[in-house]
Amino acid sequence: DSGVTQTPKHLITATGQRVTLRCSPRSGDLSVYWYQQSLDQGLQFLIQYYNGEERAKGNILERFSAQQFPDLHSELNLSSLELGDSALYFCASSVEAARGGYTFGSGTRLTVV
Amino acid sequence: KNQVEQSPQSLIILEGKNCTLQCNYTVSPFSNLRWYKQDTGRGPVSLTIMTFSENTKSNGRYTATLDADTKQSSLHITASQLSDSASYICVVSATPGGYQKVTFGIGTKLQVIP
């Protein structure tokens, strides 16, 4: 157990629907990162939050949004889902200025049918 | 543009053999380089981290090297085991203007066979 908790582990939904992925960071970590990994692809950075505020944004679609709550857990919202959104979504957490030293969760596997 | 390129894309080796994975990067200004191991369907786990002044770092049977002049790193796995089958991802951090930017390589998929 890495200390980063992601729920649900698996999610199957239809095109056009909206889903919410949840992440609880490791105790003491203020930064949360979201990554998307499509089949046999590398990790694509989506967005980072630090202590409730958006810190950096990557290749995140406008249909996707995220937030980090006062208790530091984070949610990634995916709407108007398309088949191509099927992927593993990872959350990672770190202390400030971790410079790549992330602790990853076990991911949520999203399947859009 | 900051890039991290890994080679080979995939590799199959016999159990007990050694192998070396390569990572070339153009990220600057360089802060540090990490190697992660990602088992299929799981989150990546950090193996090693190296800063500019370090050129070798070991973690058990894993040894990473860094040549900051040529912007190359390698991960050497000694006496491979079936459990080494995974993707190995090179991650380079830069600090442009004091801001942290992290770039992931696409990974090398290693398969160790009996």
Short mmCIF file of C-alpha atoms in Angstrom, two decimals:
data_model
loop_
_atom_site.label_atom_id
_atom_site.label_comp_id
_atom_site.label_asym_id
_atom_site.label_seq_id
_atom_site.Cartn_x
_atom_site.Cartn_y
_atom_site.Cartn_z
CA ASP A 1 0.00 0.00 0.00
CA SER A 2 1.57 3.26 -1.19
CA GLY A 3 -0.57 5.46 1.05
CA VAL A 4 -2.33 7.06 -1.95
CA THR A 5 -5.89 5.77 -2.23
CA GLN A 6 -7.87 5.88 -5.44
CA THR A 7 -11.49 4.92 -5.88
CA PRO A 8 -13.10 3.26 -7.65
CA LYS A 9 -10.58 0.74 -8.99
CA HIS A 10 -12.69 0.00 -12.04
CA LEU A 11 -15.38 1.96 -13.78
CA ILE A 12 -17.42 1.08 -16.86
CA THR A 13 -19.69 3.70 -18.33
CA ALA A 14 -21.33 4.68 -21.60
CA THR A 15 -20.32 7.39 -24.02
CA GLY A 16 -21.69 10.80 -23.15
CA GLN A 17 -21.79 10.09 -19.44
CA ARG A 18 -19.97 11.82 -16.60
CA VAL A 19 -17.84 10.17 -13.91
CA THR A 20 -15.88 11.27 -10.87
CA LEU A 21 -12.62 9.71 -9.79
CA ARG A 22 -11.43 10.21 -6.25
CA CYS A 23 -7.96 10.36 -4.72
CA SER A 24 -6.78 10.61 -1.14
CA PRO A 25 -3.11 11.63 -0.95
CA ARG A 26 -0.49 10.15 1.34
CA SER A 27 -0.59 11.63 4.81
CA GLY A 28 1.35 14.88 4.93
CA ASP A 29 1.48 15.40 1.15
CA LEU A 30 -0.03 18.66 -0.02
CA SER A 31 0.36 18.17 -3.76
CA VAL A 32 -1.87 15.97 -5.87
CA TYR A 33 -1.25 15.13 -9.51
CA TRP A 34 -3.50 13.43 -12.03
CA TYR A 35 -2.15 11.38 -14.91
CA GLN A 36 -3.81 9.53 -17.78
CA GLN A 37 -2.29 6.39 -19.26
CA SER A 38 -3.89 4.95 -22.34
CA LEU A 39 -3.17 1.39 -23.45
CA ASP A 40 0.56 0.89 -24.03
CA GLN A 41 1.16 4.63 -23.76
CA GLY A 42 3.22 6.73 -21.39
CA LEU A 43 1.87 8.73 -18.51
CA GLN A 44 0.27 11.98 -19.63
CA PHE A 45 0.17 14.75 -17.05
CA LEU A 46 -3.27 16.26 -16.63
CA ILE A 47 -3.24 18.63 -13.69
CA GLN A 48 -1.64 19.39 -10.33
CA TYR A 49 -3.11 20.85 -7.17
CA TYR A 50 -1.22 22.13 -4.19
CA ASN A 51 -3.03 22.71 -0.90
CA GLY A 52 -6.33 23.31 -2.64
CA GLU A 53 -5.12 25.49 -5.48
CA GLU A 54 -4.39 24.60 -9.07
CA ARG A 55 -0.61 24.67 -9.54
CA ALA A 56 0.01 23.35 -13.06
CA LYS A 57 -2.00 22.19 -16.00
CA GLY A 58 -0.98 19.70 -18.65
CA ASN A 59 -2.84 18.23 -21.59
CA ILE A 60 -6.20 18.22 -19.87
CA LEU A 61 -9.28 18.39 -22.05
CA GLU A 62 -11.94 21.02 -21.43
CA ARG A 63 -14.36 18.16 -20.72
CA PHE A 64 -12.21 17.24 -17.73
CA SER A 65 -11.93 19.18 -14.50
CA ALA A 66 -10.49 18.61 -11.07
CA GLN A 67 -10.43 20.08 -7.63
CA GLN A 68 -8.70 19.56 -4.32
CA PHE A 69 -10.75 19.90 -1.15
CA PRO A 70 -9.76 21.32 2.26
CA ASP A 71 -9.07 17.82 3.55
CA LEU A 72 -6.64 17.51 0.59
CA HIS A 73 -8.47 14.76 -1.22
CA SER A 74 -8.95 15.40 -4.90
CA GLU A 75 -11.56 14.55 -7.49
CA LEU A 76 -11.18 14.32 -11.25
CA ASN A 77 -14.40 14.86 -13.16
CA LEU A 78 -14.69 13.52 -16.69
CA SER A 79 -17.75 14.51 -18.70
CA SER A 80 -19.20 13.87 -22.15
CA LEU A 81 -17.12 10.72 -22.19
CA GLU A 82 -15.81 9.34 -25.46
CA LEU A 83 -14.44 5.91 -26.30
CA GLY A 84 -10.95 7.41 -26.43
CA ASP A 85 -11.16 8.41 -22.79
CA SER A 86 -10.82 4.77 -21.81
CA ALA A 87 -7.56 4.61 -19.86
CA LEU A 88 -5.93 4.16 -16.51
CA TYR A 89 -6.10 7.32 -14.44
CA PHE A 90 -3.44 7.66 -11.80
CA CYS A 91 -3.27 10.02 -8.90
CA ALA A 92 0.06 10.80 -7.28
CA SER A 93 0.96 12.88 -4.28
CA SER A 94 4.10 14.54 -3.02
CA VAL A 95 5.45 17.06 -0.62
CA GLU A 96 6.15 20.50 -2.05
CA ALA A 97 9.10 20.70 -4.43
CA ALA A 98 9.32 16.93 -4.63
CA ARG A 99 10.90 17.30 -8.07
CA GLY A 100 9.45 14.12 -9.47
CA GLY A 101 9.42 12.16 -6.23
CA TYR A 102 5.84 11.08 -6.43
CA THR A 103 3.91 8.38 -4.67
CA PHE A 104 1.37 6.90 -7.03
CA GLY A 105 -1.94 5.30 -6.28
CA SER A 106 -2.97 2.04 -7.89
CA GLY A 107 -5.13 3.81 -10.45
CA THR A 108 -8.71 3.78 -11.69
CA ARG A 109 -9.33 1.83 -14.86
CA LEU A 110 -12.02 3.62 -16.86
CA THR A 111 -13.74 1.81 -19.71
CA VAL A 112 -16.11 3.78 -21.91
CA VAL A 113 -18.43 1.62 -24.02
CA LYS B 1 10.99 21.54 -25.97
CA ASN B 2 11.73 19.32 -22.98
CA GLN B 3 11.87 15.70 -24.02
CA VAL B 4 12.74 12.36 -22.49
CA GLU B 5 13.40 9.49 -24.89
CA GLN B 6 13.86 5.90 -23.80
CA SER B 7 15.24 2.91 -25.62
CA PRO B 8 14.57 0.21 -26.41
CA GLN B 9 10.78 0.40 -26.43
CA SER B 10 10.61 -3.23 -25.38
CA LEU B 11 13.03 -5.95 -24.40
CA ILE B 12 12.83 -9.67 -23.72
CA ILE B 13 15.61 -11.36 -21.74
CA LEU B 14 16.18 -14.71 -20.11
CA GLU B 15 15.93 -15.01 -16.36
CA GLY B 16 19.33 -14.51 -14.74
CA LYS B 17 20.70 -12.31 -17.52
CA ASN B 18 21.64 -8.65 -17.21
CA CYS B 19 20.20 -5.80 -19.23
CA THR B 20 20.61 -2.05 -19.66
CA LEU B 21 17.90 0.46 -20.44
CA GLN B 22 18.68 3.88 -21.86
CA CYS B 23 17.26 7.36 -21.32
CA ASN B 24 18.24 10.50 -23.24
CA TYR B 25 16.83 13.85 -22.27
CA THR B 26 16.83 17.46 -23.40
CA VAL B 27 15.23 18.83 -20.26
CA SER B 28 16.82 21.97 -18.83
CA PRO B 29 17.73 23.38 -16.45
CA PHE B 30 18.25 19.91 -15.05
CA SER B 31 17.23 19.24 -11.48
CA ASN B 32 17.13 15.48 -11.06
CA LEU B 33 16.42 12.20 -12.82
CA ARG B 34 14.42 9.30 -11.47
CA TRP B 35 13.75 5.79 -12.65
CA TYR B 36 10.38 4.29 -11.88
CA LYS B 37 9.19 0.70 -12.18
CA GLN B 38 5.59 0.16 -13.22
CA ASP B 39 4.05 -3.28 -12.98
CA THR B 40 1.21 -3.91 -15.41
CA GLY B 41 -1.95 -2.17 -14.23
CA ARG B 42 -0.26 -0.68 -11.17
CA GLY B 43 1.09 2.72 -10.28
CA PRO B 44 4.78 3.48 -10.85
CA VAL B 45 7.19 3.06 -7.96
CA SER B 46 10.40 5.08 -7.64
CA LEU B 47 13.63 3.07 -7.90
CA THR B 48 16.37 5.68 -7.86
CA ILE B 49 16.93 9.41 -7.95
CA MET B 50 20.05 11.22 -9.11
CA THR B 51 20.98 14.86 -9.00
CA PHE B 52 23.47 16.69 -11.18
CA SER B 53 26.47 15.78 -9.05
CA GLU B 54 25.72 12.05 -8.84
CA ASN B 55 26.71 9.68 -11.62
CA THR B 56 25.81 6.31 -10.08
CA LYS B 57 23.10 5.16 -7.73
CA SER B 58 22.23 1.61 -6.77
CA ASN B 59 19.13 0.01 -5.34
CA GLY B 60 19.70 -3.71 -4.93
CA ARG B 61 20.07 -5.26 -8.36
CA TYR B 62 19.23 -1.94 -10.03
CA THR B 63 22.04 0.49 -10.84
CA ALA B 64 21.38 3.83 -12.48
CA THR B 65 24.02 5.99 -14.09
CA LEU B 66 23.87 9.60 -15.15
CA ASP B 67 26.05 11.59 -17.54
CA ALA B 68 24.84 15.16 -17.18
CA ASP B 69 27.20 16.36 -19.91
CA THR B 70 25.72 14.14 -22.59
CA LYS B 71 22.27 14.16 -20.93
CA GLN B 72 22.09 10.40 -20.82
CA SER B 73 21.10 7.94 -18.13
CA SER B 74 21.00 4.18 -18.01
CA LEU B 75 19.39 1.63 -15.74
CA HIS B 76 21.27 -1.64 -15.40
CA ILE B 77 19.48 -4.67 -14.03
CA THR B 78 21.69 -7.47 -12.78
CA ALA B 79 20.73 -11.15 -12.55
CA SER B 80 17.19 -10.51 -13.75
CA GLN B 81 14.23 -12.18 -12.10
CA LEU B 82 10.75 -12.89 -13.40
CA SER B 83 9.45 -10.18 -11.07
CA ASP B 84 11.51 -7.61 -12.96
CA SER B 85 9.00 -7.86 -15.81
CA ALA B 86 7.53 -4.37 -15.92
CA SER B 87 7.79 -1.00 -17.61
CA TYR B 88 10.68 1.18 -16.56
CA ILE B 89 10.07 4.89 -16.82
CA CYS B 90 12.68 7.64 -16.85
CA VAL B 91 11.49 10.90 -15.30
CA VAL B 92 13.46 14.14 -15.51
CA SER B 93 12.77 17.27 -13.47
CA ALA B 94 13.68 20.79 -14.47
CA THR B 95 13.36 24.03 -12.62
CA PRO B 96 12.84 26.76 -15.25
CA GLY B 97 12.61 30.06 -13.42
CA GLY B 98 12.40 28.25 -10.11
CA TYR B 99 9.20 26.48 -11.17
CA GLN B 100 9.21 22.68 -11.14
CA LYS B 101 8.54 20.86 -14.42
CA VAL B 102 8.55 17.10 -14.63
CA THR B 103 8.75 15.15 -17.89
CA PHE B 104 8.02 11.43 -18.12
CA GLY B 105 9.51 9.14 -20.74
CA ILE B 106 7.21 6.65 -22.42
CA GLY B 107 8.99 3.74 -20.75
CA THR B 108 10.75 0.53 -21.73
CA LYS B 109 8.69 -2.61 -21.38
CA LEU B 110 10.87 -5.43 -20.04
CA GLN B 111 9.82 -9.05 -20.12
CA VAL B 112 11.91 -11.62 -18.29
CA ILE B 113 11.24 -15.18 -19.40
CA PRO B 114 12.22 -18.47 -17.75
#
